[in-house]
mmCIF file of C-alpha atoms in Angstrom:
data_model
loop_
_atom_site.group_PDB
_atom_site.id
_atom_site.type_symbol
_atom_site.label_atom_id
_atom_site.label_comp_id
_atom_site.label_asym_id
_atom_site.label_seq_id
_atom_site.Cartn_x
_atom_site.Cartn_y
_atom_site.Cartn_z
ATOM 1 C CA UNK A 1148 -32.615 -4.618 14.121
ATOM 2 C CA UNK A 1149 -29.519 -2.394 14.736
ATOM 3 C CA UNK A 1150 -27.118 -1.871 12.072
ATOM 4 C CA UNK A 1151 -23.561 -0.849 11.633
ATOM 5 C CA UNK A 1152 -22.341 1.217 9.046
ATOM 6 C CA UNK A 1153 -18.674 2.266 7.850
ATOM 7 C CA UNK A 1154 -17.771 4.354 5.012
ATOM 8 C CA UNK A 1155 -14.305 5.111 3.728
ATOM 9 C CA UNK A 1156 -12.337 7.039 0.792
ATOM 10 C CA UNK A 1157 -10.458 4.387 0.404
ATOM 11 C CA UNK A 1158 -8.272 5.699 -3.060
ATOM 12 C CA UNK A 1159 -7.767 1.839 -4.400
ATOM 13 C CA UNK A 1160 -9.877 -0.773 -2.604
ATOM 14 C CA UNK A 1161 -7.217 -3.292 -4.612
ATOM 15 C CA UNK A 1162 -4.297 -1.506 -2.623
ATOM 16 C CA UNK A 1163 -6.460 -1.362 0.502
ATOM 17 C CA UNK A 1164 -8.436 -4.870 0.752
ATOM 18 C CA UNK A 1165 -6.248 -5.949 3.948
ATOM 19 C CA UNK A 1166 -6.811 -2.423 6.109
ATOM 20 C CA UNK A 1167 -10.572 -3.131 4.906
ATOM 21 C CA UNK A 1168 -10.242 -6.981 6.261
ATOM 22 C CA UNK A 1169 -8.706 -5.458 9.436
ATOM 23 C CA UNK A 1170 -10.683 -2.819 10.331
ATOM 24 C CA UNK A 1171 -13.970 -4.687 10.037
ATOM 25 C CA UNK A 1172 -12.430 -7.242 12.424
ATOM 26 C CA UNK A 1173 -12.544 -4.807 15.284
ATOM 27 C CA UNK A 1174 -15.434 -3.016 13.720
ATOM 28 C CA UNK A 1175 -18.301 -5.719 12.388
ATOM 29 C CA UNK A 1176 -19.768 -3.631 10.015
ATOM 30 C CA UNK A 1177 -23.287 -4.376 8.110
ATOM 31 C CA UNK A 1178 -22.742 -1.881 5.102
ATOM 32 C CA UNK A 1179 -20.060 -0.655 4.373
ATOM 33 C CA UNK A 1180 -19.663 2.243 1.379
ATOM 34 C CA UNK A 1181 -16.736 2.596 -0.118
ATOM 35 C CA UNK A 1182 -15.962 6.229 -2.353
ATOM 36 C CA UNK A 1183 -13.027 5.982 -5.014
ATOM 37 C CA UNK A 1184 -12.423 2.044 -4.944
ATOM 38 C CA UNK A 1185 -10.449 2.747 -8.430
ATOM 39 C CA UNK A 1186 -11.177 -0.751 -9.626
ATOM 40 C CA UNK A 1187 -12.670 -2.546 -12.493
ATOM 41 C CA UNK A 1188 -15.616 -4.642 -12.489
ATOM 42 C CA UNK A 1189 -13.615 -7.812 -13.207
ATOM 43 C CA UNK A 1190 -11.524 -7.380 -10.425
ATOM 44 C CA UNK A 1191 -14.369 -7.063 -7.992
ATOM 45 C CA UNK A 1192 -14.277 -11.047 -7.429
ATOM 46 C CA UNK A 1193 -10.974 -11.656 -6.450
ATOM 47 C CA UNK A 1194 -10.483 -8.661 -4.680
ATOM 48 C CA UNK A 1195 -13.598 -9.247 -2.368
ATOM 49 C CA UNK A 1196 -12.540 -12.919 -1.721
ATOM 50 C CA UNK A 1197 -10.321 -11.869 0.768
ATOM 51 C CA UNK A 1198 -13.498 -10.929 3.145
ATOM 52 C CA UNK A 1199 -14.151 -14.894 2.748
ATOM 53 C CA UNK A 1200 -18.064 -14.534 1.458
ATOM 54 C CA UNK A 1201 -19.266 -12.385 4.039
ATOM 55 C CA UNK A 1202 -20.356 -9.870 1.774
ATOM 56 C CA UNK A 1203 -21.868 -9.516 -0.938
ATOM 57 C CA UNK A 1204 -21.098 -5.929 -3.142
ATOM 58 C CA UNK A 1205 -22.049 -3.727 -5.875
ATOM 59 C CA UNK A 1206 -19.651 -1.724 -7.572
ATOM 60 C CA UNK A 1207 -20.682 1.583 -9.466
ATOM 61 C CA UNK A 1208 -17.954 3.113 -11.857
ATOM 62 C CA UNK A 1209 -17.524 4.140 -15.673
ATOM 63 C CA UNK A 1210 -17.054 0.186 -16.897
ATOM 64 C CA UNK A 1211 -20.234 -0.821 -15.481
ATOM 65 C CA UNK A 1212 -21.741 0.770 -18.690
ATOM 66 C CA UNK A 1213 -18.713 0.647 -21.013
ATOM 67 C CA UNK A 1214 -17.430 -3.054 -20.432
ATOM 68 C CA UNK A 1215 -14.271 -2.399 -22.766
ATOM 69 C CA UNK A 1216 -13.236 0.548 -21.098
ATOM 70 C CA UNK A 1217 -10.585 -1.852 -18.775
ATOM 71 C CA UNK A 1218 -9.139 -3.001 -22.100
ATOM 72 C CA UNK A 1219 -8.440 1.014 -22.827
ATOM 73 C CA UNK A 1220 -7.273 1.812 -19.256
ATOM 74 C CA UNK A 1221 -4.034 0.803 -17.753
ATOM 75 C CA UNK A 1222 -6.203 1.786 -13.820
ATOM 76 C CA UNK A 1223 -9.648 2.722 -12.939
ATOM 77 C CA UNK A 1224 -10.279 5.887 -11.174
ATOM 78 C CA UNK A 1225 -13.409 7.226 -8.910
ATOM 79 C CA UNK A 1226 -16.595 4.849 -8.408
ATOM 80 C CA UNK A 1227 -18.601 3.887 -5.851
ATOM 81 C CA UNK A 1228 -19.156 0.483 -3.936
ATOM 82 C CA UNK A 1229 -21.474 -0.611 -1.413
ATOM 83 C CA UNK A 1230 -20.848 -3.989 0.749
ATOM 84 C CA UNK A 1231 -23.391 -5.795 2.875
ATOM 85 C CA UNK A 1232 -23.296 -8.215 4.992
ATOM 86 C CA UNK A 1233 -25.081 -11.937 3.943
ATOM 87 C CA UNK A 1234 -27.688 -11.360 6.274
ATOM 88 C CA UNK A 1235 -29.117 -8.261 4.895
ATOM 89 C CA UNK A 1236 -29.114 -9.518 1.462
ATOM 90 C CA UNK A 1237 -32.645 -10.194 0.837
ATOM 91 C CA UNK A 1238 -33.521 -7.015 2.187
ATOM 92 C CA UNK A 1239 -31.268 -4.851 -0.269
ATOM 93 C CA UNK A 1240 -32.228 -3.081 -3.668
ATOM 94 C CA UNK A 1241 -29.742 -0.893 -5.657
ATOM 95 C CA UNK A 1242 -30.539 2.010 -7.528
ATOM 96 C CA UNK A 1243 -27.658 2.580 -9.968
ATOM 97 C CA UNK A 1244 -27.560 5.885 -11.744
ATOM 98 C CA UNK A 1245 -25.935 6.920 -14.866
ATOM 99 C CA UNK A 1246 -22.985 8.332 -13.151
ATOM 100 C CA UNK A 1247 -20.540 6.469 -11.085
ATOM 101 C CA UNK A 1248 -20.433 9.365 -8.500
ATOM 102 C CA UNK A 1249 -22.929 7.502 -6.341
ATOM 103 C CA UNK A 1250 -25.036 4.954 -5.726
ATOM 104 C CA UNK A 1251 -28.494 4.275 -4.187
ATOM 105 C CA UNK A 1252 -29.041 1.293 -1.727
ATOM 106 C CA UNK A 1253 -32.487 0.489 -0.440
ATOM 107 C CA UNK A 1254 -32.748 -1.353 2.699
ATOM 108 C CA UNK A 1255 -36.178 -3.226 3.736
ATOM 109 C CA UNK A 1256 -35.967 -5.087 6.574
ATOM 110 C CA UNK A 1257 -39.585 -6.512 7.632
ATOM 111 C CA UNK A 1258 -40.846 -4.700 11.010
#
């Protein structure tokens, strides 16, 4: 299997989720990592939903562990997020660590 991968500092995935949408309809990619989305975990949803369902994402940043932190914060800053495509989904483990500087995927594909 032969995989595509894009990564991006994308300073505010909110600000950015159309360049994302374009970019990945010249460029097809399978994971895509994503360093300093600057979003909270409730936004995640809705922000995604303009990629229509074809991927499926885990966000690492400081409100993952401290829920009420976006009720204390006017903006996010930092994180991590990884995107996958549907297909690979079955086949992907995350490792999240205490800090939101990075995050561990694990990819198992059979064969």
């Amino acid at each position: 299997m032969r995989l595509s991968v894009l990564t991006w500092n994308c300073e505010n995935i909110k600000n950015n989720i159309y360049s994302l949408k374009e970019k990945l309809s010249h460029f097809p990619a399978d994971l895509i990592f994503l360093s300093e989305p600057n979003i909270f975990q409730t936004d995640v949803k809705p922000t995604l939903s303009h990629l229509n369902g074809k991927y499926f994402s885990f966000l690492n940043s400081d409100d993952l562990h401290d829920p009420e932190l976006s009720m204390i914060r006017s903006r996010m800053v930092g994180g991590t997020q990884v995107l996958w495509a549907e297909k690979l989904d079955p086949y992907v483990t995350i490792y999240s660590p205490t800090t939101s500087a990075f995050t561990a995927l694990i990819l198992q594909v059979p064969g």
